[in-house]
mmCIF file with all atom_site columns, C-alpha atoms in Angstrom:
data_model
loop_
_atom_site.group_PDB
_atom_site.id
_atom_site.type_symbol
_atom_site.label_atom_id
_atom_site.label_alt_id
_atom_site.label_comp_id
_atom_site.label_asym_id
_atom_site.label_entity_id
_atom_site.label_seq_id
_atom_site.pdbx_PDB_ins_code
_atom_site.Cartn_x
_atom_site.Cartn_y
_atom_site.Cartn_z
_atom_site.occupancy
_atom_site.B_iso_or_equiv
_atom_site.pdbx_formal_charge
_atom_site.auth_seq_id
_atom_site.auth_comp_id
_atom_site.auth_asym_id
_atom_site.auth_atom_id
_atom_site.pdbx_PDB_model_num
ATOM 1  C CA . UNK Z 1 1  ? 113.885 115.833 92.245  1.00 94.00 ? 1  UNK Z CA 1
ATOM 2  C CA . UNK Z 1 2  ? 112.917 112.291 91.603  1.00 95.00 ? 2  UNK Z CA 1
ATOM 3  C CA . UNK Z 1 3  ? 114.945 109.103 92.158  1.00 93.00 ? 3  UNK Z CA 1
ATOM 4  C CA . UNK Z 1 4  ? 115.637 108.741 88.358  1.00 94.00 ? 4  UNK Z CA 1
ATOM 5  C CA . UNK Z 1 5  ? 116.157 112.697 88.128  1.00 95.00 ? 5  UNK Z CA 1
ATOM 6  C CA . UNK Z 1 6  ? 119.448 111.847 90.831  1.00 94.00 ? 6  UNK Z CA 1
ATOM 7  C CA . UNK Z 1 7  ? 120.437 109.413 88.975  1.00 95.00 ? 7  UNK Z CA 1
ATOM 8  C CA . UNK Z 1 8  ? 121.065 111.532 86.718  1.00 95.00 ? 8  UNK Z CA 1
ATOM 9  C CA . UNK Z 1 9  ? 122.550 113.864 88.325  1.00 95.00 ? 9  UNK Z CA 1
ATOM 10 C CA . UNK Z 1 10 ? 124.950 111.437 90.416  1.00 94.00 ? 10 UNK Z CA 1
ATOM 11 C CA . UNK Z 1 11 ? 125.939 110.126 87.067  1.00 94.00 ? 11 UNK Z CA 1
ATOM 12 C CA . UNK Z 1 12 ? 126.569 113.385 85.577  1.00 96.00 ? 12 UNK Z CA 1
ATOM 13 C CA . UNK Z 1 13 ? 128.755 114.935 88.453  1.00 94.00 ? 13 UNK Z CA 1
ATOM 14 C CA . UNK Z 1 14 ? 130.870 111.724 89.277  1.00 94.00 ? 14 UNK Z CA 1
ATOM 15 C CA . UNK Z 1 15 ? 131.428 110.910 85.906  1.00 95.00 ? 15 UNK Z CA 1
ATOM 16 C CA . UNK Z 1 16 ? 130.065 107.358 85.914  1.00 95.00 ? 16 UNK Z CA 1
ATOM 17 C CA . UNK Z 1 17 ? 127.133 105.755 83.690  1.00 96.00 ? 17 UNK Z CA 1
ATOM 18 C CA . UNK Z 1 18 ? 123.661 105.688 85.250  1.00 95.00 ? 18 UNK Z CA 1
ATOM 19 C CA . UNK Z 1 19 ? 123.881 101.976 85.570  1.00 95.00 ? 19 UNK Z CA 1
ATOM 20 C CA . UNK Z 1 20 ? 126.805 102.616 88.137  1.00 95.00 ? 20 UNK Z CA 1
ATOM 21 C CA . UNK Z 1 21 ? 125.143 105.313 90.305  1.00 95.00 ? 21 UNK Z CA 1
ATOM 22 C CA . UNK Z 1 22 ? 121.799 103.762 90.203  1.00 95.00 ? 22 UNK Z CA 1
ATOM 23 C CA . UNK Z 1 23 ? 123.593 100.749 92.059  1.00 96.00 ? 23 UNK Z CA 1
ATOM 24 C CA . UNK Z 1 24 ? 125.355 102.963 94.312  1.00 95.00 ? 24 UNK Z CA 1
ATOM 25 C CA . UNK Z 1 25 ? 122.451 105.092 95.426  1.00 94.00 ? 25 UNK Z CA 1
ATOM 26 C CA . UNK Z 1 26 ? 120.630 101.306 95.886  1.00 96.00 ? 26 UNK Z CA 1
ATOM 27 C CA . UNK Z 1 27 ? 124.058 100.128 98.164  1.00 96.00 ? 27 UNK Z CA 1
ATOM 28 C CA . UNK Z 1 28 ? 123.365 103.944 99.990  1.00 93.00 ? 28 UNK Z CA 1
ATOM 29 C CA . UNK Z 1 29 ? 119.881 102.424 100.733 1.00 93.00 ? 29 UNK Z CA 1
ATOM 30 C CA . UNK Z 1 30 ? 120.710 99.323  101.976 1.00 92.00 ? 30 UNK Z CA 1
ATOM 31 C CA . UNK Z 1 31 ? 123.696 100.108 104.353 1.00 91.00 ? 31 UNK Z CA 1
ATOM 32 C CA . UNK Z 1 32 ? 121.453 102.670 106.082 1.00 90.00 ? 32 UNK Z CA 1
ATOM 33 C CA . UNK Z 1 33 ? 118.693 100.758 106.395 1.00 88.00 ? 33 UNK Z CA 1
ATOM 34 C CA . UNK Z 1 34 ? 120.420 97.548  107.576 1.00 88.00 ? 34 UNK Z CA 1
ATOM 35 C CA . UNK Z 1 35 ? 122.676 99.788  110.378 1.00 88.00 ? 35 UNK Z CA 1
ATOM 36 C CA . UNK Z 1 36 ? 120.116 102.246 111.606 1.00 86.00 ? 36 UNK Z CA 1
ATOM 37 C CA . UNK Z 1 37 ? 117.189 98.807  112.088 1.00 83.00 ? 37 UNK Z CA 1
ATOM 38 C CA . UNK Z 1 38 ? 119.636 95.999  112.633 1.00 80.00 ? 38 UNK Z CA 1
ATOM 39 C CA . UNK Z 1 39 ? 122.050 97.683  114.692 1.00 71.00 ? 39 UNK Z CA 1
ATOM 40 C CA . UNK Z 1 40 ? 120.699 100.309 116.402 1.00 70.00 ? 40 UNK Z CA 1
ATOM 41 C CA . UNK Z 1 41 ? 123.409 102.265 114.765 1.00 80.00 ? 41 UNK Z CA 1
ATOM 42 C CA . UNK Z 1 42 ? 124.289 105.768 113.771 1.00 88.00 ? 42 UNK Z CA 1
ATOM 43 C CA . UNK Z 1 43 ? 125.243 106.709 110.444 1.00 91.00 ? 43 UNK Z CA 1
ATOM 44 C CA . UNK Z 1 44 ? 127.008 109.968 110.136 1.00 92.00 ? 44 UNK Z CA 1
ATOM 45 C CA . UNK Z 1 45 ? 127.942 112.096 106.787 1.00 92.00 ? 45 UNK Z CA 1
ATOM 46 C CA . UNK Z 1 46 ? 130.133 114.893 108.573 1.00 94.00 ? 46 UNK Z CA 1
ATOM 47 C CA . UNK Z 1 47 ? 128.234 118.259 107.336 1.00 92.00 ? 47 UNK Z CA 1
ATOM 48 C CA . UNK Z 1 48 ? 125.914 116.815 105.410 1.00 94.00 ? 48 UNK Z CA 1
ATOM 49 C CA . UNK Z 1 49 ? 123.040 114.281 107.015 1.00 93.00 ? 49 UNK Z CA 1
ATOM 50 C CA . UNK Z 1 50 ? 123.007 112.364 109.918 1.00 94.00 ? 50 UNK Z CA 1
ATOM 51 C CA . UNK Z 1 51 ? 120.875 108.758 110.146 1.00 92.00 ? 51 UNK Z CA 1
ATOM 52 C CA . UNK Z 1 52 ? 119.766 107.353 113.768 1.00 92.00 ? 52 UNK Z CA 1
ATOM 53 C CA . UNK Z 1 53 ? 117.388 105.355 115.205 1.00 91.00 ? 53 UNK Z CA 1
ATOM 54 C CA . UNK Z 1 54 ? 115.472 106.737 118.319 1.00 90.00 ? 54 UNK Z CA 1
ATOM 55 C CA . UNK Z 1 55 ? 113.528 105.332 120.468 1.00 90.00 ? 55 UNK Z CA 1
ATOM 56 C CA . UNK Z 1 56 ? 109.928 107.098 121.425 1.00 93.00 ? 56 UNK Z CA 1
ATOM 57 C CA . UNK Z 1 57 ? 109.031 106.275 125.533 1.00 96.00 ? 57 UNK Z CA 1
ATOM 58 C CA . UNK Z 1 58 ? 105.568 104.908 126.015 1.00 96.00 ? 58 UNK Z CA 1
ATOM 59 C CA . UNK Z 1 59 ? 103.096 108.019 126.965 1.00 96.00 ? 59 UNK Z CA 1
ATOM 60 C CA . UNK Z 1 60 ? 99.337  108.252 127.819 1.00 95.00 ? 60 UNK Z CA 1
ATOM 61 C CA . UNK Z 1 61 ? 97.470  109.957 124.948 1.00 95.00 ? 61 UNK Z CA 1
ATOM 62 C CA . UNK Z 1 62 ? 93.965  110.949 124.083 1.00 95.00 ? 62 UNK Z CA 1
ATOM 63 C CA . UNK Z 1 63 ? 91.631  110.263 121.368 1.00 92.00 ? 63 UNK Z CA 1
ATOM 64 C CA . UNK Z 1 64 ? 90.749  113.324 119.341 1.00 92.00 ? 64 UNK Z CA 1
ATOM 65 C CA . UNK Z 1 65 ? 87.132  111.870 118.719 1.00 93.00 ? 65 UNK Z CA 1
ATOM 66 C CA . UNK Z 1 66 ? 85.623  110.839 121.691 1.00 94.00 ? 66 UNK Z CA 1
ATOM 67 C CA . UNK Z 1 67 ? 88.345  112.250 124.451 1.00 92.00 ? 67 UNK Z CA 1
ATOM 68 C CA . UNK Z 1 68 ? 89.021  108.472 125.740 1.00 95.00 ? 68 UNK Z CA 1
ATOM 69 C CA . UNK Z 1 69 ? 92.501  108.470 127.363 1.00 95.00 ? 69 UNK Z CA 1
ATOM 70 C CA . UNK Z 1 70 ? 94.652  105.878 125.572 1.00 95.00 ? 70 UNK Z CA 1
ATOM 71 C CA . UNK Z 1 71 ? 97.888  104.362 126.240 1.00 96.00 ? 71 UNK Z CA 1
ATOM 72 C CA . UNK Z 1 72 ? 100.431 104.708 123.229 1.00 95.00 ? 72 UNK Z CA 1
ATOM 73 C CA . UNK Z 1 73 ? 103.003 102.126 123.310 1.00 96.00 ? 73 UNK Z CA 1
ATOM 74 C CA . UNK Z 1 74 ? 106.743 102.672 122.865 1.00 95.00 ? 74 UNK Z CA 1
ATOM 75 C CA . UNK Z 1 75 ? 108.437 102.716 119.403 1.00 93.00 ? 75 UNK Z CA 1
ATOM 76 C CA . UNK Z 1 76 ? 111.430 103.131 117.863 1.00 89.00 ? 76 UNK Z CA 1
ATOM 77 C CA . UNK Z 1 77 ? 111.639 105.616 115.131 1.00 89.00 ? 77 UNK Z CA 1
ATOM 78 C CA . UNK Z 1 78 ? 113.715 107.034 112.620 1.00 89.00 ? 78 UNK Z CA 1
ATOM 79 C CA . UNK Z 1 79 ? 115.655 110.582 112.835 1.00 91.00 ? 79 UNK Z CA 1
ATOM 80 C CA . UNK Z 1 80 ? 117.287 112.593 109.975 1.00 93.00 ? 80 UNK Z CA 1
ATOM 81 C CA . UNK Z 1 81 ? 119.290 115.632 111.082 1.00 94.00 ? 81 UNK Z CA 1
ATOM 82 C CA . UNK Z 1 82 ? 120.941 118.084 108.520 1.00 94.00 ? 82 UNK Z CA 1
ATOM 83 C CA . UNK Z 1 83 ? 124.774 118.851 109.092 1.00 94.00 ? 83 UNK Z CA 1
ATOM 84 C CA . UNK Z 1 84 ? 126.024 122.557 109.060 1.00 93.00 ? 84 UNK Z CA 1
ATOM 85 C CA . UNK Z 1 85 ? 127.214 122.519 105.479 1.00 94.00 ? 85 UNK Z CA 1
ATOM 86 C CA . UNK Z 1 86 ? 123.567 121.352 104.422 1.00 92.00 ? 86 UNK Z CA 1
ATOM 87 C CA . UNK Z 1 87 ? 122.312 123.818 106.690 1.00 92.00 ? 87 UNK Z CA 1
ATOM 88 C CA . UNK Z 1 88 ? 124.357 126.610 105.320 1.00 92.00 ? 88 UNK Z CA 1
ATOM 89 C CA . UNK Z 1 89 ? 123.448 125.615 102.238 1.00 91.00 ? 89 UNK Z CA 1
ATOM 90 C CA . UNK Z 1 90 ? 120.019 125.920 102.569 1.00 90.00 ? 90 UNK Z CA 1
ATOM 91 C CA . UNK Z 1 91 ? 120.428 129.648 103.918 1.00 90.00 ? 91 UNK Z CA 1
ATOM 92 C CA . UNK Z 1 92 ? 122.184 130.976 101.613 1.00 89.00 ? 92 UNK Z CA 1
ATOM 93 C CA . UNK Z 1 93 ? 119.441 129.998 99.090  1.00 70.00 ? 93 UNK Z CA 1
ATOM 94 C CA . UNK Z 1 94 ? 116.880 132.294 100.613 1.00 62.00 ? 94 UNK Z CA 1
#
């Protein structure tokens, strides 16, 4: 499913012209993004998604092509967990 495909579909289950949850799903964006990298923050949908930014330690790596040890620096990152209803979900569809 494509952004304009859940558009659809947001519109058509809450009832609301596409207009509306186009605008909504673009506030979604924008809340997430602005807690999770401005904040540090942790955004949490009870059984459905969580949104949190991690932070990867600096390690010593290698490089694949000539076997050079390198040093990769530290980062932060982004991590997307599923809930147990999402989870559920997802099983029972197999």
């Amino acid at each position: 499913m494509n952004k304009s495909e859940l558009v659809d579909a947001l519109s058509d289950k809450a009832g609301v012209s596409k207009t509306d949850a186009d605008a909504v799903l673009k506030a979604l964006e924008e809340v997430v993004t602005n807690e999770v990298a401005g904040q540090g923050g942790k955004i949490t949908l009870p059984g459905f998604l969580t949104f949190e930014r991690t932070y990867r330690n600096p390690r010593t790596g290698r490089n694949p092509q000539t076997g050079e040890t390198i040093q990769v620096p530290g980062a932060n990152a982004m991590k997307v967990s599923a809930g147990s209803k999402l989870k559920a979900a997802a099983k029972a569809s197999t």
